[in-house]
Amino acid sequence: MANGPTDSSERFPRVVRSVQQLRSDVACARAAGRRVGLVPTMGALHEGHLSLVQAARDECDMTIVSIFVNPTQFGPHEDFDRYPRTMERDLPLLRRVGADLVFAPDRQTIYPEGFSTYVDPPAVGQPWEGQCRPGHFRGVATVVLKLFNLAGADVAYFGRKDYQQARVIQCMVEDLAVPIAVRVCPTVRESDGLALSSRNRYLDADQRERALALWKSLLLARQLVQGGERQAESINGRMQQRLIELGVDRIDYAALVDPVTLQPVARVQQRTVALVAAFVGQTRLIDNLEIEPCSS
Ligand code: PAF
C-alpha cells in the first residue's frame, strides 16, 4: 500500500505530516485501484472514532485518519488550548484497528500565512450549535472541505453523535458537488448510555454521573413519544426538567427537530430527532436520539 520513506515515524500506521507525502501515498493507492476512506478527527481517540476506522476498513482498501485540532471551530472562550492532544496514545489504538495512514498536519499546513477563504455553512448549521457556538460550523466546514481536497478520498466517515455536524457536511458536499461519499455511523456509548466523547475525559466522578442526564433525557423523550405524546413543546419541557433534576449545570437546548432540516417540530408525526446540549461543570456535552413515533 503506502510506500516510500516516512515523514516522521517508522511506526505503523504511517504518520504523514506533509501534503505532498499524503498526496503521493494516495496517488499510489489509487493507481493500484484502491478505494480510499478518510476518517477526520481531532485526536484524543476513543472507541467511537475507532468504530469509524472499522467502518472505513470494511468498505475501503486504504484508511486514512486525520488528526488536527482545528483552531477555527473553537470560540474565543472555548477549550482549544486545553483540548487533549494525545498522539502517543492515539497511534497504538489506530494500529490496533488497522488504520493505514495518519495525516497529522501542523497549523501552518492547513492555515498558511494569508489564508482567508472560509466555507459559509449551509442552513442546517444555523440553529442549535450554530446559535450557541457562532462560527463553529464555519470552521468545521472549512477544515473538512480542505481535508477532503487534500486527501482525495472516496468515502468519509463521521459519527452520528455530532448529528448537526454530519448534516452540515452532507449538505456542503451536496451543494458544492464535492466528489466524496459521506457515511454517518452510529453513536458509540458506554454501557450506561453515556455517548463517547473526547470531552468526557474532563469530567470528574460526580460530573460523569451527572453527564448521564443527557442520555436519560433522550430516553424520556422517546418514552413519551412512544407512549403517545405528540406535542413537542411538552416533550421538550420534560426533557429540560429531567436534565435539571439529574444535575446538569446549564442547558443550551433540548428539542425535537426534523431529522433533515433540523428545524423544530411542533407535533411528532414522523421520525424525529431529539437534540440536547448541556454543561456539566465547565464541560459542554451534546447528544441526540432518533425517535420513531410508533414503537412496534
Ligand atoms: O468531529 C470532529 O472531530 C471535528 O469537528 C472534525 C470533523 C474532525 C473537524 O475538525
PDB file of C-alpha atoms and ligand atoms in Angstrom:
ATOM      1  CA  MET A   1       0.000   0.000   0.000  1.00  0.00           C
ATOM      2  CA  ALA A   2       1.585   3.279   1.034  1.00  0.00           C
ATOM      3  CA  ASN A   3       5.327   3.029   0.482  1.00  0.00           C
ATOM      4  CA  GLY A   4       8.320   5.322   0.396  1.00  0.00           C
ATOM      5  CA  PRO A   5      10.148   6.954   3.319  1.00  0.00           C
ATOM      6  CA  THR A   6       8.134   8.118   6.340  1.00  0.00           C
ATOM      7  CA  ASP A   7       7.951  11.781   7.286  1.00  0.00           C
ATOM      8  CA  SER A   8       8.255  11.412  10.976  1.00  0.00           C
ATOM      9  CA  SER A   9       7.870   7.924  12.315  1.00  0.00           C
ATOM     10  CA  GLU A  10       8.746   4.363  11.497  1.00  0.00           C
ATOM     11  CA  ARG A  11       5.690   3.093  13.313  1.00  0.00           C
ATOM     12  CA  PHE A  12       2.656   1.592  11.674  1.00  0.00           C
ATOM     13  CA  PRO A  13       0.266   3.289  10.874  1.00  0.00           C
ATOM     14  CA  ARG A  14       2.428   5.509   8.816  1.00  0.00           C
ATOM     15  CA  VAL A  15       2.354   9.102  10.074  1.00  0.00           C
ATOM     16  CA  VAL A  16       2.459  11.741   7.379  1.00  0.00           C
ATOM     17  CA  ARG A  17       2.663  15.454   8.063  1.00  0.00           C
ATOM     18  CA  SER A  18       3.113  16.968   4.626  1.00  0.00           C
ATOM     19  CA  VAL A  19       0.511  17.419   1.916  1.00  0.00           C
ATOM     20  CA  GLN A  20       2.989  16.267  -0.696  1.00  0.00           C
ATOM     21  CA  GLN A  21       3.537  12.947   1.084  1.00  0.00           C
ATOM     22  CA  LEU A  22      -0.173  12.457   1.685  1.00  0.00           C
ATOM     23  CA  ARG A  23      -0.941  13.058  -1.964  1.00  0.00           C
ATOM     24  CA  SER A  24       1.786  10.776  -3.169  1.00  0.00           C
ATOM     25  CA  ASP A  25       0.588   7.945  -0.885  1.00  0.00           C
ATOM     26  CA  VAL A  26      -2.997   8.373  -2.039  1.00  0.00           C
ATOM     27  CA  ALA A  27      -1.879   8.522  -5.685  1.00  0.00           C
ATOM     28  CA  CYS A  28      -0.083   5.160  -5.228  1.00  0.00           C
ATOM     29  CA  ALA A  29      -3.191   3.613  -3.703  1.00  0.00           C
ATOM     30  CA  ARG A  30      -5.406   4.948  -6.459  1.00  0.00           C
ATOM     31  CA  ALA A  31      -3.018   3.818  -9.177  1.00  0.00           C
ATOM     32  CA  ALA A  32      -3.385   0.332  -7.705  1.00  0.00           C
ATOM     33  CA  GLY A  33      -7.178   0.685  -7.976  1.00  0.00           C
ATOM     34  CA  ARG A  34      -7.691   1.025  -4.225  1.00  0.00           C
ATOM     35  CA  ARG A  35     -10.705   2.664  -2.624  1.00  0.00           C
ATOM     36  CA  VAL A  36      -9.641   5.286  -0.087  1.00  0.00           C
ATOM     37  CA  GLY A  37     -11.515   6.101   3.136  1.00  0.00           C
ATOM     38  CA  LEU A  38     -10.943   9.168   5.310  1.00  0.00           C
ATOM     39  CA  VAL A  39     -11.808   9.497   8.998  1.00  0.00           C
ATOM     40  CA  PRO A  40     -11.345  13.149  10.022  1.00  0.00           C
ATOM     41  CA  THR A  41     -10.653  13.541  13.776  1.00  0.00           C
ATOM     42  CA  MET A  42      -9.144  15.925  16.259  1.00  0.00           C
ATOM     43  CA  GLY A  43      -7.348  13.069  18.028  1.00  0.00           C
ATOM     44  CA  ALA A  44      -7.996  12.125  21.676  1.00  0.00           C
ATOM     45  CA  LEU A  45      -9.409   8.989  20.152  1.00  0.00           C
ATOM     46  CA  HIS A  46     -11.984   6.710  21.746  1.00  0.00           C
ATOM     47  CA  GLU A  47     -13.993   3.694  20.666  1.00  0.00           C
ATOM     48  CA  GLY A  48     -16.377   5.953  18.724  1.00  0.00           C
ATOM     49  CA  HIS A  49     -13.537   7.064  16.454  1.00  0.00           C
ATOM     50  CA  LEU A  50     -12.265   3.511  16.217  1.00  0.00           C
ATOM     51  CA  SER A  51     -15.678   2.325  15.041  1.00  0.00           C
ATOM     52  CA  LEU A  52     -15.395   4.831  12.180  1.00  0.00           C
ATOM     53  CA  VAL A  53     -11.992   3.424  11.278  1.00  0.00           C
ATOM     54  CA  GLN A  54     -13.503  -0.046  11.388  1.00  0.00           C
ATOM     55  CA  ALA A  55     -16.328   1.058   9.065  1.00  0.00           C
ATOM     56  CA  ALA A  56     -13.755   2.540   6.681  1.00  0.00           C
ATOM     57  CA  ARG A  57     -11.727  -0.658   6.761  1.00  0.00           C
ATOM     58  CA  ASP A  58     -14.800  -2.692   5.957  1.00  0.00           C
ATOM     59  CA  GLU A  59     -15.571  -0.600   2.895  1.00  0.00           C
ATOM     60  CA  CYS A  60     -12.221   0.653   1.652  1.00  0.00           C
ATOM     61  CA  ASP A  61      -8.766  -0.653   0.822  1.00  0.00           C
ATOM     62  CA  MET A  62      -6.846   2.221   2.393  1.00  0.00           C
ATOM     63  CA  THR A  63      -7.929   4.022   5.561  1.00  0.00           C
ATOM     64  CA  ILE A  64      -6.577   7.466   6.354  1.00  0.00           C
ATOM     65  CA  VAL A  65      -7.206   9.048   9.752  1.00  0.00           C
ATOM     66  CA  SER A  66      -6.558  12.761  10.005  1.00  0.00           C
ATOM     67  CA  ILE A  67      -5.642  14.224  13.385  1.00  0.00           C
ATOM     68  CA  PHE A  68      -5.815  18.000  13.568  1.00  0.00           C
ATOM     69  CA  VAL A  69      -7.183  20.113  16.394  1.00  0.00           C
ATOM     70  CA  ASN A  70      -8.812  22.733  14.246  1.00  0.00           C
ATOM     71  CA  PRO A  71      -8.487  26.199  15.805  1.00  0.00           C
ATOM     72  CA  THR A  72     -11.152  27.836  13.645  1.00  0.00           C
ATOM     73  CA  GLN A  73     -14.006  25.746  15.051  1.00  0.00           C
ATOM     74  CA  PHE A  74     -13.386  26.846  18.644  1.00  0.00           C
ATOM     75  CA  GLY A  75     -14.860  30.046  20.026  1.00  0.00           C
ATOM     76  CA  PRO A  76     -12.658  32.516  21.913  1.00  0.00           C
ATOM     77  CA  HIS A  77     -13.765  31.172  25.326  1.00  0.00           C
ATOM     78  CA  GLU A  78     -13.818  27.511  24.386  1.00  0.00           C
ATOM     79  CA  ASP A  79     -11.367  24.732  25.130  1.00  0.00           C
ATOM     80  CA  PHE A  80      -8.950  24.930  22.186  1.00  0.00           C
ATOM     81  CA  ASP A  81      -5.878  25.317  24.420  1.00  0.00           C
ATOM     82  CA  ARG A  82      -6.790  22.505  26.757  1.00  0.00           C
ATOM     83  CA  TYR A  83      -8.284  20.178  24.150  1.00  0.00           C
ATOM     84  CA  PRO A  84      -6.472  16.846  24.729  1.00  0.00           C
ATOM     85  CA  ARG A  85      -3.595  16.178  22.352  1.00  0.00           C
ATOM     86  CA  THR A  86      -2.746  12.515  22.837  1.00  0.00           C
ATOM     87  CA  MET A  87      -0.916  11.358  19.728  1.00  0.00           C
ATOM     88  CA  GLU A  88       1.185   8.916  21.762  1.00  0.00           C
ATOM     89  CA  ARG A  89      -1.970   7.135  22.907  1.00  0.00           C
ATOM     90  CA  ASP A  90      -3.822   7.521  19.618  1.00  0.00           C
ATOM     91  CA  LEU A  91      -1.281   5.763  17.409  1.00  0.00           C
ATOM     92  CA  PRO A  92      -1.363   2.367  19.162  1.00  0.00           C
ATOM     93  CA  LEU A  93      -5.168   2.493  19.068  1.00  0.00           C
ATOM     94  CA  LEU A  94      -5.085   3.145  15.351  1.00  0.00           C
ATOM     95  CA  ARG A  95      -2.614   0.364  14.915  1.00  0.00           C
ATOM     96  CA  ARG A  96      -4.995  -1.963  16.772  1.00  0.00           C
ATOM     97  CA  VAL A  97      -7.856  -1.239  14.367  1.00  0.00           C
ATOM     98  CA  GLY A  98      -5.650  -1.304  11.307  1.00  0.00           C
ATOM     99  CA  ALA A  99      -5.609   2.304  10.049  1.00  0.00           C
ATOM    100  CA  ASP A 100      -3.120   2.565   7.215  1.00  0.00           C
ATOM    101  CA  LEU A 101      -2.096   6.180   7.390  1.00  0.00           C
ATOM    102  CA  VAL A 102      -2.357   9.065   9.845  1.00  0.00           C
ATOM    103  CA  PHE A 103      -2.336  12.547   8.392  1.00  0.00           C
ATOM    104  CA  ALA A 104      -1.267  14.910  11.169  1.00  0.00           C
ATOM    105  CA  PRO A 105      -0.639  18.315   9.626  1.00  0.00           C
ATOM    106  CA  ASP A 106       0.545  21.301  11.630  1.00  0.00           C
ATOM    107  CA  ARG A 107      -1.402  24.551  11.758  1.00  0.00           C
ATOM    108  CA  GLN A 108       0.679  26.166   9.009  1.00  0.00           C
ATOM    109  CA  THR A 109      -0.142  23.352   6.607  1.00  0.00           C
ATOM    110  CA  ILE A 110      -3.881  23.843   6.975  1.00  0.00           C
ATOM    111  CA  TYR A 111      -3.889  27.614   7.535  1.00  0.00           C
ATOM    112  CA  PRO A 112      -0.780  29.030   5.878  1.00  0.00           C
ATOM    113  CA  GLU A 113       0.090  32.699   6.119  1.00  0.00           C
ATOM    114  CA  GLY A 114      -2.543  34.695   4.206  1.00  0.00           C
ATOM    115  CA  PHE A 115      -5.254  32.019   4.416  1.00  0.00           C
ATOM    116  CA  SER A 116      -8.565  33.840   4.065  1.00  0.00           C
ATOM    117  CA  THR A 117     -11.143  31.604   2.363  1.00  0.00           C
ATOM    118  CA  TYR A 118     -13.884  30.071   4.522  1.00  0.00           C
ATOM    119  CA  VAL A 119     -16.975  27.987   3.839  1.00  0.00           C
ATOM    120  CA  ASP A 120     -20.237  29.690   4.752  1.00  0.00           C
ATOM    121  CA  PRO A 121     -22.116  26.744   6.292  1.00  0.00           C
ATOM    122  CA  PRO A 122     -25.483  25.588   4.944  1.00  0.00           C
ATOM    123  CA  ALA A 123     -28.845  26.423   6.522  1.00  0.00           C
ATOM    124  CA  VAL A 124     -28.845  23.253   8.655  1.00  0.00           C
ATOM    125  CA  GLY A 125     -25.907  24.774  10.516  1.00  0.00           C
ATOM    126  CA  GLN A 126     -27.814  27.843  11.652  1.00  0.00           C
ATOM    127  CA  PRO A 127     -29.903  26.670  14.645  1.00  0.00           C
ATOM    128  CA  TRP A 128     -28.721  24.867  17.819  1.00  0.00           C
ATOM    129  CA  GLU A 129     -24.932  24.577  17.720  1.00  0.00           C
ATOM    130  CA  GLY A 130     -24.899  27.372  15.170  1.00  0.00           C
ATOM    131  CA  GLN A 131     -26.588  29.705  17.670  1.00  0.00           C
ATOM    132  CA  CYS A 132     -24.702  28.542  20.749  1.00  0.00           C
ATOM    133  CA  ARG A 133     -21.283  28.376  19.094  1.00  0.00           C
ATOM    134  CA  PRO A 134     -21.148  31.162  16.491  1.00  0.00           C
ATOM    135  CA  GLY A 135     -18.537  30.434  13.846  1.00  0.00           C
ATOM    136  CA  HIS A 136     -18.199  26.784  14.860  1.00  0.00           C
ATOM    137  CA  PHE A 137     -19.619  25.275  11.678  1.00  0.00           C
ATOM    138  CA  ARG A 138     -17.762  27.764   9.510  1.00  0.00           C
ATOM    139  CA  GLY A 139     -14.569  26.360  11.000  1.00  0.00           C
ATOM    140  CA  VAL A 140     -15.760  22.754  10.698  1.00  0.00           C
ATOM    141  CA  ALA A 141     -16.956  23.091   7.103  1.00  0.00           C
ATOM    142  CA  THR A 142     -13.758  24.875   6.080  1.00  0.00           C
ATOM    143  CA  VAL A 143     -11.375  22.348   7.580  1.00  0.00           C
ATOM    144  CA  VAL A 144     -13.413  19.363   6.417  1.00  0.00           C
ATOM    145  CA  LEU A 145     -13.552  20.650   2.850  1.00  0.00           C
ATOM    146  CA  LYS A 146      -9.817  21.268   2.966  1.00  0.00           C
ATOM    147  CA  LEU A 147      -9.169  17.762   4.310  1.00  0.00           C
ATOM    148  CA  PHE A 148     -11.390  16.334   1.571  1.00  0.00           C
ATOM    149  CA  ASN A 149      -9.397  18.233  -1.041  1.00  0.00           C
ATOM    150  CA  LEU A 150      -6.064  17.201   0.431  1.00  0.00           C
ATOM    151  CA  ALA A 151      -6.837  13.519   0.875  1.00  0.00           C
ATOM    152  CA  GLY A 152      -8.875  12.962  -2.279  1.00  0.00           C
ATOM    153  CA  ALA A 153     -10.644  10.052  -0.576  1.00  0.00           C
ATOM    154  CA  ASP A 154     -13.661   8.199  -1.987  1.00  0.00           C
ATOM    155  CA  VAL A 155     -15.576   8.000   1.295  1.00  0.00           C
ATOM    156  CA  ALA A 156     -15.502   9.998   4.552  1.00  0.00           C
ATOM    157  CA  TYR A 157     -16.765   8.770   7.917  1.00  0.00           C
ATOM    158  CA  PHE A 158     -18.404  10.798  10.693  1.00  0.00           C
ATOM    159  CA  GLY A 159     -20.175   9.903  13.925  1.00  0.00           C
ATOM    160  CA  ARG A 160     -23.901  10.421  14.461  1.00  0.00           C
ATOM    161  CA  LYS A 161     -23.120  11.765  17.943  1.00  0.00           C
ATOM    162  CA  ASP A 162     -22.424  15.080  16.182  1.00  0.00           C
ATOM    163  CA  TYR A 163     -25.727  14.903  14.343  1.00  0.00           C
ATOM    164  CA  GLN A 164     -25.825  18.511  13.221  1.00  0.00           C
ATOM    165  CA  GLN A 165     -22.200  18.444  12.111  1.00  0.00           C
ATOM    166  CA  ALA A 166     -22.951  15.407   9.956  1.00  0.00           C
ATOM    167  CA  ARG A 167     -25.894  17.231   8.350  1.00  0.00           C
ATOM    168  CA  VAL A 168     -23.727  20.307   7.713  1.00  0.00           C
ATOM    169  CA  ILE A 169     -21.148  18.158   5.959  1.00  0.00           C
ATOM    170  CA  GLN A 170     -23.741  16.228   3.953  1.00  0.00           C
ATOM    171  CA  CYS A 171     -25.338  19.472   2.739  1.00  0.00           C
ATOM    172  CA  MET A 172     -21.987  21.059   1.957  1.00  0.00           C
ATOM    173  CA  VAL A 173     -20.943  18.022  -0.096  1.00  0.00           C
ATOM    174  CA  GLU A 174     -24.222  18.058  -1.966  1.00  0.00           C
ATOM    175  CA  ASP A 175     -24.396  21.822  -2.536  1.00  0.00           C
ATOM    176  CA  LEU A 176     -20.782  22.144  -3.662  1.00  0.00           C
ATOM    177  CA  ALA A 177     -20.726  18.824  -5.571  1.00  0.00           C
ATOM    178  CA  VAL A 178     -17.732  17.586  -3.610  1.00  0.00           C
ATOM    179  CA  PRO A 179     -16.784  14.199  -5.081  1.00  0.00           C
ATOM    180  CA  ILE A 180     -16.895  12.140  -1.896  1.00  0.00           C
ATOM    181  CA  ALA A 181     -19.453   9.864  -0.252  1.00  0.00           C
ATOM    182  CA  VAL A 182     -20.320  10.700   3.356  1.00  0.00           C
ATOM    183  CA  ARG A 183     -21.098   7.883   5.792  1.00  0.00           C
ATOM    184  CA  VAL A 184     -22.637   8.665   9.166  1.00  0.00           C
ATOM    185  CA  CYS A 185     -22.044   5.861  11.675  1.00  0.00           C
ATOM    186  CA  PRO A 186     -23.889   5.056  14.908  1.00  0.00           C
ATOM    187  CA  THR A 187     -23.009   6.720  18.201  1.00  0.00           C
ATOM    188  CA  VAL A 188     -20.921   4.524  20.476  1.00  0.00           C
ATOM    189  CA  ARG A 189     -21.998   4.583  24.132  1.00  0.00           C
ATOM    190  CA  GLU A 190     -20.672   3.440  27.477  1.00  0.00           C
ATOM    191  CA  SER A 191     -22.655   0.548  28.967  1.00  0.00           C
ATOM    192  CA  ASP A 192     -24.791   3.028  30.949  1.00  0.00           C
ATOM    193  CA  GLY A 193     -25.611   5.041  27.820  1.00  0.00           C
ATOM    194  CA  LEU A 194     -23.176   7.959  28.010  1.00  0.00           C
ATOM    195  CA  ALA A 195     -22.144   8.863  24.464  1.00  0.00           C
ATOM    196  CA  LEU A 196     -18.395   8.608  23.983  1.00  0.00           C
ATOM    197  CA  SER A 197     -16.743  11.976  23.531  1.00  0.00           C
ATOM    198  CA  SER A 198     -13.183  13.213  23.782  1.00  0.00           C
ATOM    199  CA  ARG A 199     -14.516  15.777  26.246  1.00  0.00           C
ATOM    200  CA  ASN A 200     -15.716  13.090  28.689  1.00  0.00           C
ATOM    201  CA  ARG A 201     -12.169  12.994  29.978  1.00  0.00           C
ATOM    202  CA  TYR A 202     -12.698  16.454  31.514  1.00  0.00           C
ATOM    203  CA  LEU A 203     -15.377  15.000  33.843  1.00  0.00           C
ATOM    204  CA  ASP A 204     -14.645  14.020  37.447  1.00  0.00           C
ATOM    205  CA  ALA A 205     -16.596  11.141  39.034  1.00  0.00           C
ATOM    206  CA  ASP A 206     -19.503  13.281  40.178  1.00  0.00           C
ATOM    207  CA  GLN A 207     -19.739  15.072  36.826  1.00  0.00           C
ATOM    208  CA  ARG A 208     -19.523  11.752  34.993  1.00  0.00           C
ATOM    209  CA  GLU A 209     -22.600  10.630  36.916  1.00  0.00           C
ATOM    210  CA  ARG A 210     -24.458  13.862  36.169  1.00  0.00           C
ATOM    211  CA  ALA A 211     -23.476  13.686  32.485  1.00  0.00           C
ATOM    212  CA  LEU A 212     -25.823  10.714  32.147  1.00  0.00           C
ATOM    213  CA  ALA A 213     -28.645  13.233  32.365  1.00  0.00           C
ATOM    214  CA  LEU A 214     -28.298  13.869  28.631  1.00  0.00           C
ATOM    215  CA  TRP A 215     -28.914  10.260  27.681  1.00  0.00           C
ATOM    216  CA  LYS A 216     -31.698   9.901  30.230  1.00  0.00           C
ATOM    217  CA  SER A 217     -33.472  12.975  28.929  1.00  0.00           C
ATOM    218  CA  LEU A 218     -33.332  11.499  25.423  1.00  0.00           C
ATOM    219  CA  LEU A 219     -34.735   8.203  26.647  1.00  0.00           C
ATOM    220  CA  LEU A 220     -37.529  10.123  28.342  1.00  0.00           C
ATOM    221  CA  ALA A 221     -38.350  11.883  25.063  1.00  0.00           C
ATOM    222  CA  ARG A 222     -38.544   8.539  23.288  1.00  0.00           C
ATOM    223  CA  GLN A 223     -40.684   7.054  26.022  1.00  0.00           C
ATOM    224  CA  LEU A 224     -43.091   9.991  25.877  1.00  0.00           C
ATOM    225  CA  VAL A 225     -43.384   9.831  22.087  1.00  0.00           C
ATOM    226  CA  GLN A 226     -43.870   6.101  22.102  1.00  0.00           C
ATOM    227  CA  GLY A 227     -46.432   6.477  24.858  1.00  0.00           C
ATOM    228  CA  GLY A 228     -48.490   8.655  22.525  1.00  0.00           C
ATOM    229  CA  GLU A 229     -47.413  12.218  23.395  1.00  0.00           C
ATOM    230  CA  ARG A 230     -47.243  14.302  20.214  1.00  0.00           C
ATOM    231  CA  GLN A 231     -46.794  17.880  21.456  1.00  0.00           C
ATOM    232  CA  ALA A 232     -43.125  18.753  21.030  1.00  0.00           C
ATOM    233  CA  GLU A 233     -43.338  21.692  23.430  1.00  0.00           C
ATOM    234  CA  SER A 234     -44.453  19.415  26.228  1.00  0.00           C
ATOM    235  CA  ILE A 235     -41.754  16.823  25.447  1.00  0.00           C
ATOM    236  CA  ASN A 236     -39.032  19.478  25.199  1.00  0.00           C
ATOM    237  CA  GLY A 237     -40.143  20.832  28.583  1.00  0.00           C
ATOM    238  CA  ARG A 238     -39.997  17.369  30.149  1.00  0.00           C
ATOM    239  CA  MET A 239     -36.500  16.786  28.729  1.00  0.00           C
ATOM    240  CA  GLN A 240     -35.319  20.066  30.217  1.00  0.00           C
ATOM    241  CA  GLN A 241     -36.878  19.233  33.548  1.00  0.00           C
ATOM    242  CA  ARG A 242     -35.147  15.811  33.555  1.00  0.00           C
ATOM    243  CA  LEU A 243     -31.794  17.399  32.682  1.00  0.00           C
ATOM    244  CA  ILE A 244     -32.066  19.766  35.636  1.00  0.00           C
ATOM    245  CA  GLU A 245     -33.310  17.070  38.049  1.00  0.00           C
ATOM    246  CA  LEU A 246     -30.363  14.876  37.133  1.00  0.00           C
ATOM    247  CA  GLY A 247     -27.891  17.634  37.784  1.00  0.00           C
ATOM    248  CA  VAL A 248     -26.701  19.398  34.646  1.00  0.00           C
ATOM    249  CA  ASP A 249     -25.467  22.915  35.377  1.00  0.00           C
ATOM    250  CA  ARG A 250     -26.836  24.661  32.314  1.00  0.00           C
ATOM    251  CA  ILE A 251     -28.959  23.684  29.334  1.00  0.00           C
ATOM    252  CA  ASP A 252     -28.203  25.117  25.921  1.00  0.00           C
ATOM    253  CA  TYR A 253     -31.089  23.310  24.242  1.00  0.00           C
ATOM    254  CA  ALA A 254     -33.261  20.211  24.376  1.00  0.00           C
ATOM    255  CA  ALA A 255     -35.564  19.950  21.398  1.00  0.00           C
ATOM    256  CA  LEU A 256     -37.306  17.697  18.933  1.00  0.00           C
ATOM    257  CA  VAL A 257     -36.319  18.537  15.390  1.00  0.00           C
ATOM    258  CA  ASP A 258     -36.858  17.421  11.835  1.00  0.00           C
ATOM    259  CA  PRO A 259     -34.067  14.933  11.019  1.00  0.00           C
ATOM    260  CA  VAL A 260     -33.320  16.545   7.641  1.00  0.00           C
ATOM    261  CA  THR A 261     -33.817  20.292   8.106  1.00  0.00           C
ATOM    262  CA  LEU A 262     -33.113  20.368  11.866  1.00  0.00           C
ATOM    263  CA  GLN A 263     -35.960  22.838  12.266  1.00  0.00           C
ATOM    264  CA  PRO A 264     -38.003  22.398  15.451  1.00  0.00           C
ATOM    265  CA  VAL A 265     -41.149  20.328  15.064  1.00  0.00           C
ATOM    266  CA  ALA A 266     -44.420  21.320  16.700  1.00  0.00           C
ATOM    267  CA  ARG A 267     -46.009  17.866  16.576  1.00  0.00           C
ATOM    268  CA  VAL A 268     -44.347  14.487  16.301  1.00  0.00           C
ATOM    269  CA  GLN A 269     -45.818  12.922  13.190  1.00  0.00           C
ATOM    270  CA  GLN A 270     -42.897  11.051  11.742  1.00  0.00           C
ATOM    271  CA  ARG A 271     -39.273  10.259  12.530  1.00  0.00           C
ATOM    272  CA  THR A 272     -37.857  12.992  14.729  1.00  0.00           C
ATOM    273  CA  VAL A 273     -34.504  13.662  16.329  1.00  0.00           C
ATOM    274  CA  ALA A 274     -34.167  14.781  19.922  1.00  0.00           C
ATOM    275  CA  LEU A 275     -31.121  17.035  20.323  1.00  0.00           C
ATOM    276  CA  VAL A 276     -29.603  18.058  23.657  1.00  0.00           C
ATOM    277  CA  ALA A 277     -26.687  20.240  24.678  1.00  0.00           C
ATOM    278  CA  ALA A 278     -25.853  20.993  28.279  1.00  0.00           C
ATOM    279  CA  PHE A 279     -22.989  21.899  30.579  1.00  0.00           C
ATOM    280  CA  VAL A 280     -21.816  19.682  33.394  1.00  0.00           C
ATOM    281  CA  GLY A 281     -19.363  21.840  35.289  1.00  0.00           C
ATOM    282  CA  GLN A 282     -17.339  23.626  32.611  1.00  0.00           C
ATOM    283  CA  THR A 283     -17.773  20.781  30.136  1.00  0.00           C
ATOM    284  CA  ARG A 284     -20.253  21.186  27.336  1.00  0.00           C
ATOM    285  CA  LEU A 285     -21.757  17.919  26.113  1.00  0.00           C
ATOM    286  CA  ILE A 286     -24.103  17.105  23.251  1.00  0.00           C
ATOM    287  CA  ASP A 287     -26.116  14.042  22.374  1.00  0.00           C
ATOM    288  CA  ASN A 288     -29.117  13.040  20.250  1.00  0.00           C
ATOM    289  CA  LEU A 289     -31.545  10.229  19.592  1.00  0.00           C
ATOM    290  CA  GLU A 290     -33.645   9.407  16.550  1.00  0.00           C
ATOM    291  CA  ILE A 291     -37.205   8.690  17.580  1.00  0.00           C
ATOM    292  CA  GLU A 292     -39.923   6.897  15.642  1.00  0.00           C
ATOM    293  CA  PRO A 293     -43.476   7.703  16.754  1.00  0.00           C
ATOM    294  CA  CYS A 294     -44.544   4.036  16.578  1.00  0.00           C
ATOM    295  CA  SER A 295     -42.807   1.648  18.921  1.00  0.00           C
ATOM    296  CA  SER A 296     -43.747  -1.505  17.024  1.00  0.00           C
TER     297      SER A 296
HETATM  298  O1  PAF B   1     -15.826  15.952  14.810  1.00  0.00           O
HETATM  299  C1  PAF B   1     -14.648  16.354  14.864  1.00  0.00           C
HETATM  300  O2  PAF B   1     -13.777  15.751  15.493  1.00  0.00           O
HETATM  301  C2  PAF B   1     -14.266  17.630  14.137  1.00  0.00           C
HETATM  302  O3  PAF B   1     -15.306  18.552  14.169  1.00  0.00           O
HETATM  303  C3  PAF B   1     -13.794  17.389  12.702  1.00  0.00           C
HETATM  304  C4  PAF B   1     -14.901  16.800  11.837  1.00  0.00           C
HETATM  305  C5  PAF B   1     -12.610  16.433  12.701  1.00  0.00           C
HETATM  306  C6  PAF B   1     -13.360  18.702  12.058  1.00  0.00           C
HETATM  307  O4  PAF B   1     -12.315  19.281  12.774  1.00  0.00           O
END
